[in-house]
Coordinates of N, CA and C in Angstrom, one line a residue:
X1 N 69.3 119.6 106.3 CA 69.7 118.8 105.2 C 68.4 118.2 104.5
X2 N 68.3 118.3 103.2 CA 67.2 117.8 102.5 C 67.0 116.3 102.7
X3 N 65.7 115.9 102.7 CA 65.4 114.4 102.8 C 65.8 113.7 101.5
X4 N 66.5 112.6 101.7 CA 67.0 111.8 100.5 C 66.0 110.7 100.3
X5 N 65.1 110.9 99.3 CA 64.0 109.9 99.1 C 64.6 108.7 98.3
X6 N 63.9 107.6 98.3 CA 64.2 106.4 97.5 C 64.2 106.7 96.0
X7 N 63.2 107.5 95.6 CA 63.1 107.9 94.2 C 64.2 108.7 93.7
X8 N 64.7 109.6 94.6 CA 65.9 110.4 94.2 C 67.1 109.6 94.0
X9 N 67.3 108.6 94.9 CA 68.4 107.7 94.8 C 68.3 106.8 93.5
X10 N 67.1 106.4 93.2 CA 66.8 105.6 92.0 C 67.1 106.4 90.8
X11 N 66.7 107.6 90.7 CA 66.9 108.5 89.6 C 68.4 108.7 89.4
X12 N 69.1 108.9 90.4 CA 70.6 109.1 90.3 C 71.3 107.9 89.8
X13 N 70.9 106.7 90.3 CA 71.4 105.4 89.9 C 71.2 105.2 88.4
X14 N 70.0 105.6 87.9 CA 69.7 105.4 86.5 C 70.6 106.3 85.6
X15 N 70.9 107.5 86.1 CA 71.7 108.5 85.4 C 73.1 108.1 85.3
X16 N 73.6 107.6 86.4 CA 75.1 107.4 86.6 C 75.6 106.0 86.5
X17 N 74.7 105.0 86.9 CA 75.1 103.6 86.9 C 75.9 103.3 88.2
X18 N 75.9 104.3 89.1 CA 76.6 104.1 90.4 C 75.8 103.2 91.4
X19 N 76.4 102.6 92.4 CA 75.7 101.8 93.3 C 74.8 102.6 94.3
X20 N 73.9 101.9 94.9 CA 72.9 102.6 95.8 C 73.5 103.4 96.9
X21 N 74.5 102.8 97.6 CA 75.2 103.5 98.7 C 76.0 104.7 98.2
X22 N 76.6 104.5 97.1 CA 77.4 105.7 96.5 C 76.4 106.8 96.2
X23 N 75.2 106.5 95.6 CA 74.3 107.5 95.3 C 73.7 108.2 96.5
X24 N 73.5 107.5 97.6 CA 73.0 108.1 98.8 C 74.0 109.0 99.4
X25 N 75.3 108.6 99.4 CA 76.4 109.4 99.9 C 76.5 110.7 99.1
X26 N 76.4 110.6 97.8 CA 76.6 111.7 96.9 C 75.4 112.7 97.1
X27 N 74.2 112.2 97.3 CA 73.1 113.1 97.6 C 73.2 113.8 98.9
X28 N 73.7 113.1 99.9 CA 73.9 113.7 101.2 C 75.0 114.8 101.2
X29 N 76.0 114.5 100.4 CA 77.1 115.5 100.3 C 76.7 116.7 99.6
X30 N 75.7 116.6 98.7 CA 75.2 117.8 97.9 C 73.9 118.3 98.3
X31 N 73.4 117.9 99.5 CA 72.1 118.4 100.0 C 70.9 118.0 99.1
X32 N 71.0 116.9 98.5 CA 69.9 116.4 97.7 C 69.8 116.9 96.2
X33 N 70.8 117.7 95.8 CA 70.8 118.2 94.5 C 71.3 117.2 93.5
X34 N 70.5 116.6 92.6 CA 70.8 115.5 91.8 C 71.9 115.9 90.8
X35 N 71.9 117.1 90.3 CA 72.9 117.5 89.3 C 74.3 117.6 90.0
X36 N 74.3 118.2 91.2 CA 75.6 118.3 91.9 C 76.0 116.9 92.3
X37 N 75.1 116.0 92.7 CA 75.4 114.7 93.1 C 76.0 113.9 91.9
X38 N 75.5 114.1 90.7 CA 76.1 113.5 89.5 C 77.5 113.9 89.3
X39 N 77.7 115.2 89.4 CA 79.1 115.8 89.3 C 80.0 115.2 90.4
X40 N 79.5 115.1 91.6 CA 80.3 114.6 92.7 C 80.7 113.1 92.4
X41 N 79.8 112.3 91.9 CA 80.1 111.0 91.5 C 81.1 110.9 90.4
X42 N 81.0 111.8 89.4 CA 82.0 111.8 88.3 C 83.4 112.2 88.8
X43 N 83.4 113.2 89.7 CA 84.7 113.6 90.2 C 85.4 112.5 91.0
X44 N 84.6 111.7 91.6 CA 85.2 110.5 92.4 C 85.4 109.3 91.5
X45 N 85.0 109.4 90.2 CA 85.2 108.3 89.3 C 84.2 107.2 89.5
X46 N 83.2 107.4 90.3 CA 82.3 106.4 90.6 C 81.2 106.2 89.5
X47 N 80.8 107.3 88.9 CA 79.7 107.2 87.9 C 80.1 106.2 86.8
X48 N 81.3 106.5 86.2 CA 81.7 105.6 85.1 C 82.0 104.2 85.5
X49 N 82.5 104.1 86.8 CA 82.8 102.8 87.3 C 81.6 101.9 87.5
X50 N 80.5 102.6 87.9 CA 79.3 101.8 88.1 C 78.7 101.2 86.8
X51 N 79.0 101.8 85.7 CA 78.5 101.3 84.4 C 79.2 100.0 84.0
X52 N 80.4 99.7 84.6 CA 81.2 98.6 84.2 C 81.0 97.4 85.2
X53 N 80.1 97.5 86.2 CA 79.9 96.5 87.2 C 79.5 95.1 86.6
X54 N 78.7 95.1 85.5 CA 78.3 93.9 85.0 C 79.3 93.2 84.0
X55 N 80.4 93.8 83.8 CA 81.4 93.3 82.9 C 82.1 92.1 83.5
X56 N 82.7 91.3 82.7 CA 83.5 90.1 83.2 C 84.9 90.5 83.2
X57 N 85.6 90.4 84.3 CA 87.0 90.7 84.5 C 87.7 89.4 84.8
X58 N 88.4 88.9 83.8 CA 89.1 87.6 84.0 C 90.6 87.7 83.7
X59 N 91.1 88.9 83.3 CA 92.5 89.1 83.2 C 93.0 89.7 84.5
X60 N 94.3 90.2 84.5 CA 94.8 90.9 85.7 C 96.2 90.3 86.1
X61 N 96.4 90.4 87.4 CA 97.7 90.1 87.9 C 97.6 89.4 89.3
X62 N 98.5 88.5 89.6 CA 98.7 87.9 90.9 C 100.0 88.6 91.5
X63 N 99.9 89.3 92.5 CA 101.0 90.0 93.1 C 101.4 89.5 94.5
X64 N 102.6 89.5 94.8 CA 103.1 89.1 96.1 C 103.8 90.3 96.8
X65 N 103.7 90.3 98.1 CA 104.4 91.3 98.9 C 104.9 90.6 100.1
X66 N 106.2 90.8 100.4 CA 106.8 90.3 101.6 C 107.3 91.5 102.4
X67 N 106.8 91.6 103.6 CA 107.1 92.7 104.5 C 108.5 92.6 105.0
X68 N 109.1 93.7 105.3 CA 110.5 93.8 105.8 C 110.7 92.8 106.9
X69 N 111.7 92.0 106.8 CA 112.0 91.0 107.9 C 111.5 89.6 107.5
X70 N 110.7 89.5 106.5 CA 110.2 88.2 106.0 C 109.2 87.5 107.0
X71 N 108.5 88.3 107.8 CA 107.6 87.6 108.8 C 106.1 87.7 108.3
X72 N 105.9 88.5 107.3 CA 104.5 88.6 106.8 C 104.6 88.6 105.2
X73 N 103.7 87.8 104.6 CA 103.7 87.7 103.2 C 102.3 87.7 102.7
X74 N 102.0 88.2 101.5 CA 100.7 88.3 100.9 C 100.7 87.9 99.5
X75 N 99.7 87.2 99.0 CA 99.4 86.9 97.6 C 98.0 87.5 97.4
X76 N 97.9 88.2 96.3 CA 96.5 88.8 96.0 C 96.3 88.7 94.5
X77 N 95.1 88.4 94.1 CA 94.7 88.4 92.7 C 93.7 89.6 92.4
X78 N 94.1 90.5 91.5 CA 93.3 91.6 91.1 C 93.0 91.4 89.6
X79 N 91.7 91.5 89.3 CA 91.3 91.3 87.9 C 90.9 92.6 87.1
X80 N 91.1 92.5 85.8 CA 90.6 93.5 84.9 C 90.1 92.8 83.7
X81 N 89.6 93.5 82.7 CA 89.0 92.9 81.5 C 89.9 92.5 80.4
X82 N 91.1 93.2 80.3 CA 92.0 92.8 79.2 C 93.4 92.7 79.6
X83 N 94.2 92.0 78.9 CA 95.6 91.9 79.2 C 96.3 93.2 79.0
X84 N 95.8 94.0 78.0 CA 96.4 95.3 77.8 C 96.4 96.2 79.1
X85 N 95.3 96.2 79.8 CA 95.2 97.0 81.0 C 96.0 96.3 82.1
X86 N 96.1 95.0 82.1 CA 96.9 94.3 83.1 C 98.4 94.7 83.0
X87 N 98.8 95.2 81.9 CA 100.2 95.6 81.7 C 100.4 97.1 82.0
X88 N 99.3 97.8 82.2 CA 99.3 99.2 82.4 C 100.0 99.5 83.8
X89 N 100.8 100.6 83.8 CA 101.5 100.9 85.1 C 100.6 101.3 86.2
X90 N 99.5 102.0 85.9 CA 98.5 102.4 86.9 C 97.9 101.2 87.5
X91 N 97.6 100.2 86.7 CA 97.0 98.9 87.2 C 98.0 98.2 88.1
X92 N 99.3 98.1 87.6 CA 100.3 97.4 88.4 C 100.5 98.1 89.8
X93 N 100.5 99.4 89.7 CA 100.7 100.2 91.0 C 99.5 99.9 92.0
X94 N 98.3 99.8 91.4 CA 97.1 99.5 92.2 C 97.3 98.1 92.9
X95 N 97.7 97.2 92.1 CA 97.8 95.8 92.7 C 98.9 95.7 93.8
X96 N 100.0 96.4 93.6 CA 101.0 96.5 94.6 C 100.5 97.2 95.9
X97 N 99.7 98.2 95.7 CA 99.2 98.9 96.9 C 98.2 98.1 97.6
X98 N 97.4 97.3 96.9 CA 96.4 96.4 97.5 C 97.1 95.3 98.3
X99 N 98.2 94.8 97.8 CA 99.0 93.8 98.5 C 99.6 94.3 99.8
X100 N 100.1 95.5 99.7 CA 100.6 96.2 100.9 C 99.5 96.5 101.9
X101 N 98.4 96.9 101.4 CA 97.2 97.1 102.3 C 96.9 95.9 103.1
X102 N 96.8 94.7 102.4 CA 96.5 93.5 103.1 C 97.5 93.1 104.2
X103 N 98.8 93.4 103.8 CA 99.8 93.1 104.8 C 99.7 94.0 106.1
X104 N 99.2 95.2 105.9 CA 99.1 96.1 107.0 C 97.8 96.0 107.8
X105 N 96.9 95.0 107.4 CA 95.6 94.9 108.0 C 95.4 93.4 108.5
X106 N 96.0 93.1 109.7 CA 95.9 91.7 110.2 C 94.5 91.3 110.5
X107 N 93.5 92.2 110.7 CA 92.1 91.8 111.0 C 91.3 91.5 109.8
X108 N 91.8 91.8 108.6 CA 91.0 91.7 107.4 C 91.1 90.2 106.9
X109 N 89.9 89.6 106.7 CA 89.8 88.2 106.2 C 89.1 88.0 104.9
X110 N 88.3 89.0 104.5 CA 87.4 88.9 103.4 C 87.6 90.1 102.4
X111 N 87.3 90.0 101.2 CA 87.4 91.1 100.2 C 86.2 92.1 100.5
X112 N 85.0 91.6 100.6 CA 83.9 92.5 100.9 C 82.9 91.8 101.9
X113 N 81.9 92.6 102.3 CA 80.9 92.1 103.3 C 80.2 90.9 102.7
X114 N 79.9 91.0 101.4 CA 79.2 89.9 100.7 C 79.9 88.5 100.8
X115 N 81.2 88.5 101.1 CA 81.9 87.3 101.1 C 81.9 86.6 102.5
X116 N 81.4 87.3 103.5 CA 81.3 86.8 104.9 C 80.2 85.8 105.0
X117 N 80.5 84.6 105.5 CA 79.5 83.5 105.6 C 78.3 84.0 106.5
X118 N 77.1 83.6 106.1 CA 75.9 83.9 106.8 C 76.0 83.4 108.3
X119 N 76.6 82.2 108.4 CA 76.7 81.5 109.7 C 77.4 82.4 110.7
X120 N 78.5 83.0 110.2 CA 79.3 83.9 111.1 C 78.5 85.1 111.5
X121 N 77.8 85.7 110.5 CA 77.0 86.9 110.8 C 75.9 86.6 111.9
X122 N 75.2 85.4 111.7 CA 74.2 85.0 112.7 C 74.8 84.8 114.0
X123 N 75.9 84.2 114.1 CA 76.6 83.9 115.3 C 77.0 85.1 116.1
X124 N 77.5 86.1 115.4 CA 77.9 87.4 116.0 C 76.6 88.1 116.5
X125 N 75.5 88.0 115.7 CA 74.3 88.7 116.1 C 73.8 88.0 117.4
X126 N 73.8 86.7 117.5 CA 73.4 86.0 118.7 C 74.2 86.4 119.9
X127 N 75.5 86.6 119.7 CA 76.3 87.0 120.8 C 76.0 88.4 121.3
X128 N 75.8 89.3 120.3 CA 75.5 90.7 120.7 C 74.2 90.8 121.4
X129 N 73.2 90.1 120.9 CA 71.8 90.1 121.4 C 71.8 89.7 122.9
X130 N 72.8 88.8 123.3 CA 72.8 88.3 124.6 C 73.7 89.1 125.6
X131 N 74.3 90.2 125.1 CA 75.1 91.0 126.0 C 74.3 91.7 127.1
X132 N 74.9 91.7 128.3 CA 74.3 92.3 129.5 C 73.9 93.7 129.3
X133 N 74.7 94.5 128.6 CA 74.4 95.9 128.5 C 73.1 96.2 127.7
X134 N 72.6 95.2 127.0 CA 71.3 95.4 126.3 C 70.1 94.7 126.9
X135 N 70.4 94.0 128.0 CA 69.3 93.2 128.6 C 68.0 94.0 129.0
X136 N 68.2 95.2 129.4 CA 67.1 96.1 129.8 C 66.5 96.9 128.7
X137 N 67.0 96.8 127.4 CA 66.5 97.6 126.3 C 65.3 96.9 125.7
X138 N 64.4 97.7 125.1 CA 63.2 97.1 124.4 C 63.8 96.4 123.2
X139 N 63.0 95.4 122.7 CA 63.4 94.6 121.6 C 63.8 95.3 120.3
X140 N 63.0 96.4 120.0 CA 63.3 97.1 118.7 C 64.6 97.9 118.9
X141 N 64.8 98.4 120.1 CA 66.1 99.2 120.3 C 67.3 98.3 120.3
X142 N 67.1 97.1 120.9 CA 68.2 96.1 120.9 C 68.6 95.8 119.5
X143 N 67.6 95.6 118.6 CA 67.8 95.2 117.2 C 68.6 96.2 116.5
X144 N 68.3 97.5 116.7 CA 69.0 98.6 116.1 C 70.5 98.7 116.5
X145 N 70.6 98.6 117.9 CA 72.0 98.7 118.4 C 72.9 97.5 117.9
X146 N 72.3 96.3 117.9 CA 73.0 95.1 117.5 C 73.4 95.2 116.0
X147 N 72.4 95.7 115.2 CA 72.7 95.9 113.8 C 73.8 96.8 113.5
X148 N 73.9 97.9 114.3 CA 75.0 98.9 114.2 C 76.3 98.2 114.5
X149 N 76.3 97.5 115.6 CA 77.5 96.8 116.1 C 78.0 95.8 115.0
X150 N 77.1 95.0 114.5 CA 77.4 94.0 113.5 C 78.0 94.6 112.3
X151 N 77.3 95.6 111.8 CA 77.8 96.3 110.6 C 79.3 96.8 110.7
X152 N 79.5 97.4 111.9 CA 80.9 97.9 112.2 C 81.9 96.7 112.3
X153 N 81.5 95.6 112.9 CA 82.3 94.5 113.0 C 82.7 93.9 111.6
X154 N 81.7 93.8 110.8 CA 81.9 93.2 109.5 C 82.8 94.0 108.6
X155 N 82.6 95.3 108.7 CA 83.5 96.2 108.0 C 84.9 96.1 108.4
X156 N 85.2 95.8 109.7 CA 86.5 95.7 110.2 C 87.2 94.5 109.6
X157 N 86.4 93.5 109.1 CA 86.9 92.3 108.5 C 87.1 92.3 107.0
X158 N 86.7 93.4 106.4 CA 86.7 93.4 104.9 C 87.7 94.4 104.3
X159 N 88.3 94.0 103.3 CA 89.4 94.8 102.7 C 88.8 96.1 102.0
X160 N 87.6 95.9 101.4 CA 87.0 97.1 100.7 C 86.7 98.2 101.6
X161 N 86.4 98.0 102.9 CA 86.0 99.0 103.8 C 87.1 99.6 104.6
X162 N 88.4 99.2 104.3 CA 89.5 99.7 105.1 C 89.9 101.1 104.5
X163 N 90.3 102.0 105.4 CA 90.9 103.3 104.9 C 92.2 103.0 104.1
X164 N 92.4 103.5 103.0 CA 93.6 103.3 102.2 C 94.8 103.7 102.9
X165 N 95.8 102.9 103.0 CA 97.0 103.2 103.8 C 97.8 104.5 103.3
X166 N 97.7 104.8 102.0 CA 98.4 105.9 101.5 C 97.5 107.2 101.5
X167 N 96.2 107.0 101.7 CA 95.3 108.2 101.8 C 94.1 107.8 102.6
X168 N 94.2 108.2 103.9 CA 93.1 107.8 104.9 C 91.8 108.4 104.6
X169 N 91.7 109.3 103.6 CA 90.4 110.0 103.3 C 89.6 109.2 102.3
X170 N 90.1 108.1 101.8 CA 89.4 107.2 100.9 C 89.5 105.8 101.4
X171 N 88.5 105.0 101.0 CA 88.6 103.5 101.3 C 89.2 102.8 100.1
X172 N 89.5 101.5 100.4 CA 90.1 100.7 99.3 C 89.0 100.6 98.2
X173 N 87.8 100.5 98.5 CA 86.7 100.4 97.5 C 86.7 101.6 96.6
X174 N 86.9 102.8 97.2 CA 86.9 104.0 96.5 C 88.1 104.1 95.6
X175 N 89.2 103.6 96.1 CA 90.5 103.5 95.3 C 90.3 102.6 94.0
X176 N 89.6 101.5 94.2 CA 89.3 100.6 93.1 C 88.4 101.3 92.1
X177 N 87.4 102.0 92.5 CA 86.5 102.6 91.6 C 87.2 103.8 90.9
X178 N 88.1 104.5 91.5 CA 88.8 105.5 90.9 C 89.7 104.9 89.8
X179 N 90.3 103.8 90.0 CA 91.2 103.2 89.0 C 90.4 102.6 87.9
X180 N 89.2 102.1 88.2 CA 88.3 101.6 87.2 C 87.9 102.7 86.2
X181 N 87.6 103.9 86.8 CA 87.2 105.0 86.0 C 88.4 105.5 85.1
X182 N 89.6 105.5 85.7 CA 90.8 105.9 85.0 C 91.2 105.0 83.9
X183 N 91.0 103.7 84.1 CA 91.4 102.8 83.0 C 90.3 102.4 82.1
X184 N 89.1 102.7 82.4 CA 87.9 102.5 81.6 C 87.6 101.0 81.5
X185 N 88.0 100.2 82.5 CA 87.7 98.8 82.5 C 87.3 98.4 84.0
X186 N 86.5 97.4 84.1 CA 86.2 96.9 85.4 C 87.4 96.3 86.1
X187 N 87.6 96.7 87.3 CA 88.8 96.3 88.1 C 88.2 95.8 89.5
X188 N 88.6 94.6 89.9 CA 88.1 94.0 91.1 C 89.2 93.2 91.8
X189 N 89.2 93.2 93.1 CA 90.0 92.3 93.9 C 89.3 91.0 94.0
X190 N 89.8 89.9 93.6 CA 89.1 88.6 93.6 C 89.3 87.8 94.9
X191 N 90.6 87.7 95.3 CA 90.9 86.9 96.4 C 92.3 87.2 96.9
X192 N 92.6 86.8 98.1 CA 94.0 87.0 98.7 C 94.2 86.0 99.8
X193 N 95.5 85.9 100.2 CA 95.9 85.1 101.3 C 97.0 85.8 102.0
X194 N 97.0 85.8 103.3 CA 98.0 86.5 104.1 C 98.7 85.5 105.0
X195 N 100.0 85.5 104.9 CA 100.9 84.5 105.7 C 101.6 85.3 106.8
X196 N 101.5 84.7 108.0 CA 102.3 85.3 109.1 C 103.2 84.2 109.7
X197 N 104.4 84.5 109.8 CA 105.4 83.5 110.2 C 105.0 82.8 111.5
X198 N 105.0 81.5 111.6 CA 104.7 80.8 112.8 C 103.2 80.7 113.2
X199 N 102.3 81.4 112.4 CA 100.9 81.4 112.7 C 100.3 80.0 112.8
X200 N 99.7 79.6 113.9 CA 99.0 78.3 114.0 C 99.9 77.3 114.6
X201 N 101.2 77.6 114.7 CA 102.1 76.6 115.3 C 102.1 76.7 116.8
X202 N 101.8 75.6 117.5 CA 101.9 75.6 119.0 C 103.3 75.6 119.4
X203 N 103.8 76.7 120.0 CA 105.2 76.8 120.4 C 105.4 76.1 121.8
X204 N 106.4 75.3 121.8 CA 106.7 74.6 123.0 C 107.4 75.5 124.1
X205 N 106.8 75.5 125.2 CA 107.5 76.3 126.3 C 108.5 75.4 127.0
X206 N 109.7 76.0 127.2 CA 110.8 75.3 127.9 C 111.5 76.1 128.9
X207 N 112.1 75.4 129.8 CA 112.9 76.1 130.8 C 114.4 76.1 130.4
X208 N 114.9 77.3 130.2 CA 116.2 77.5 129.7 C 117.3 76.8 130.5
X209 N 117.2 77.0 131.9 CA 118.1 76.4 132.8 C 118.1 74.8 132.7
X210 N 116.9 74.2 132.5 CA 116.8 72.8 132.4 C 117.5 72.3 131.1
X211 N 117.3 73.1 130.0 CA 117.9 72.8 128.7 C 119.4 72.8 128.8
X212 N 120.0 73.8 129.5 CA 121.4 73.9 129.6 C 121.9 72.7 130.5
X213 N 121.2 72.4 131.5 CA 121.6 71.3 132.4 C 121.6 70.0 131.7
X214 N 120.6 69.8 130.8 CA 120.4 68.5 130.1 C 121.6 68.4 129.1
X215 N 122.0 69.5 128.4 CA 123.0 69.5 127.4 C 124.4 69.2 128.0
X216 N 124.6 69.7 129.3 CA 125.9 69.5 129.9 C 125.9 68.3 130.8
X217 N 124.8 67.6 130.9 CA 124.8 66.4 131.7 C 124.7 66.6 133.2
X218 N 124.3 67.8 133.6 CA 124.2 68.1 135.0 C 122.7 68.2 135.4
X219 N 122.4 68.0 136.7 CA 121.1 68.0 137.2 C 121.0 69.3 138.1

């Protein structure tokens, strides 16, 4: 595989407007061929989506989803740039799919890695650095192993990094970028909340036999 230099990534970013990680992935997929990488990004809808990243998206929809049985509920806000796109069926379908995705991912607490508090990241790093299986490793090796573990853990907590429930070959982030390219407007998930019936309530343990005896006046 050809070496992917920083300059090559920079050149591709300037040509397409795509993000750094997307450019790196495109170049890896195309063995460093910038023309093929550009085409790869266009096919994925990422190139045109990247050019819209700086736009303000203040319209959109708030969608709700209640899972069968009424035990899990989700509210999610997905933004776009205009009310016209907010009424588009493709946008509405995306928002519904995102709400269902959140309901299906109990571990997800944040939209993206950037939303995770620094304090949490540092705490997780401290815990990992102190694990026994790393005690005999050199400092630089420990740092690399811990970094890999932390990155994996953070991705588990974020909506954008989850495999899309309807197509496991793409992430939610890739789904958003494809929709952005399709609609020609910036699309972003702003926030969400997930409700689980009874969550946080301390359930009282009781003895069924004692309850029956109390109700019938027997000991």
